[in-house]
Amino acid sequence: MFYPFQNPGSRRTFVKRLGGVLAALATSSWANVNLNDPDPSKKSQTMNLKTVTNVRRLGFQWDTADPFLFCVHHEDFFPKGNGKLGPDAALLKGRDIGQDFTVKDGFRMYHGSTVPGFPEHPHRGFETVTVVQRGMVDHADSQGAAGRYGGGDTQWMTAGRGMQHSEMFPLLHEDKDNTMELFQIWLNLPAKHKMVEPHFTMLWRDEIPVFTTADRNTEVTVVAGTLGDKKAPSPPPNSWAANPDNELAIWVVDMQPGAEWKIPAAKNGVNRTLYFFKGNSLSADGERIPPYHAADLTPEYETVLINGTEKGRLLILQGRPIGEPVVQYGPFVMNTQAEIQTASMDYRSTQFGGWPWQTSDPTHGDVSVGRFAKHADGKQETR
């Protein structure tokens, strides 16, 4: 998905301009817990050290720390489908079709014209991890691969030396609303892997483990990394996450009202950030984290979380930094400006393999078509 510039012009203008512009990142003990207090930071505590730093409000695009590049939390309350996988035409009036990032009637069309989503666009030098909570995504790419996934599935795609793909959000249900919620996380690649062959791995929802605390008040979906006795499925082979020494983690945390959970310690030097995106209040080692805020955590110590009086949801991103220069221009992420210029020239000359689909925004059928993945090597998966 193309996020760093949310208003690149219309879809047609965006594609036309790519060739010219792409050349130009504690432990603590707790007592006297009052579960009726909506602000858990007021709960009595004895603190040994400060493990929470840099609390900040979240926008549409979330800042992340190396090895991540950024994260976007999509939540769109799409209406009933019109039988053609899009919203009723009347709901498209008043929108800047092709660059619709303004929430109107509860949703955005993004770069889609009839079906919301992100038509054909290129990437090089990093990975996308698309964690879908609700709704469906139709994937197509320049290698001829395709897929439909969602409702708890994750697609982990290594762009490597370059590929084009599209990500459309089909409104499959004509008898009820089509709510979409997902995270798209951009994860950097080290220099030695920036030009590897493109690849994607499907992490289907029934394969992604869930860690549950003894009191069953907290559940952690382990998309990447290890938590307790739960280990996530293997990421793509050239990912920074493929080496366990990098301690890369992507965890989606669900906490019941008043729930308490200790985030276990990691190695010194690992970057760890908590994103509190749903709930009315959260305390992290006594530091109040307001709703829709992020906080950086000191990873070599446990961090005690206490949720407020509503169900809370968090995203935790963690990993050892790559520690290399990052030069990003639109959909390309390299180590030097010269490599960005090369990426631009390569895209102009090769289109990263071309586009084998009849339209820039292909979808994969109506509600009768279930979740599937067709890989570039011909391998097919169905769910």
PDB file of C-alpha atoms in Angstrom, residues 33-38 40 43 215-218 254-260 279-281 306-313:
ATOM      1  CA  VAL A  33      -6.307  -1.938  42.686  1.00  0.00           C
ATOM      2  CA  ASN A  34      -9.670  -0.228  42.169  1.00  0.00           C
ATOM      3  CA  LEU A  35     -11.267  -1.679  39.064  1.00  0.00           C
ATOM      4  CA  ASN A  36     -13.985   0.977  39.125  1.00  0.00           C
ATOM      5  CA  ASP A  37     -11.458   3.751  38.505  1.00  0.00           C
ATOM      6  CA  PRO A  38     -11.381   4.428  34.734  1.00  0.00           C
ATOM      7  CA  PRO A  40      -5.618   2.852  36.100  1.00  0.00           C
ATOM      8  CA  LYS A  43      -3.774   2.823  41.215  1.00  0.00           C
ATOM      9  CA  ASP A 215      -6.720 -15.831  34.592  1.00  0.00           C
ATOM     10  CA  ARG A 216      -7.905 -15.795  30.953  1.00  0.00           C
ATOM     11  CA  ASN A 217      -8.303 -12.020  31.073  1.00  0.00           C
ATOM     12  CA  THR A 218      -5.641 -11.304  28.463  1.00  0.00           C
ATOM     13  CA  ASP A 254      -6.847  -8.122  23.921  1.00  0.00           C
ATOM     14  CA  MET A 255      -7.433  -7.237  27.577  1.00  0.00           C
ATOM     15  CA  GLN A 256     -10.642  -7.563  29.575  1.00  0.00           C
ATOM     16  CA  PRO A 257     -11.726  -4.676  31.856  1.00  0.00           C
ATOM     17  CA  GLY A 258      -9.325  -4.459  34.801  1.00  0.00           C
ATOM     18  CA  ALA A 259      -6.988  -7.090  33.349  1.00  0.00           C
ATOM     19  CA  GLU A 260      -3.328  -7.064  34.397  1.00  0.00           C
ATOM     20  CA  GLY A 279     -10.181   1.123  25.254  1.00  0.00           C
ATOM     21  CA  ASN A 280     -10.766   3.972  27.678  1.00  0.00           C
ATOM     22  CA  SER A 281      -7.512   3.878  29.674  1.00  0.00           C
ATOM     23  CA  ILE A 306      -3.356  -2.660  33.779  1.00  0.00           C
ATOM     24  CA  ASN A 307      -6.366  -2.061  31.590  1.00  0.00           C
ATOM     25  CA  GLY A 308      -9.211   0.348  32.358  1.00  0.00           C
ATOM     26  CA  THR A 309     -12.934  -0.326  32.666  1.00  0.00           C
ATOM     27  CA  GLU A 310     -13.537  -1.161  29.007  1.00  0.00           C
ATOM     28  CA  LYS A 311     -12.077  -3.899  26.836  1.00  0.00           C
ATOM     29  CA  GLY A 312      -8.675  -2.818  25.615  1.00  0.00           C
ATOM     30  CA  ARG A 313      -6.728  -3.617  22.459  1.00  0.00           C
TER      31      ARG A 313
END
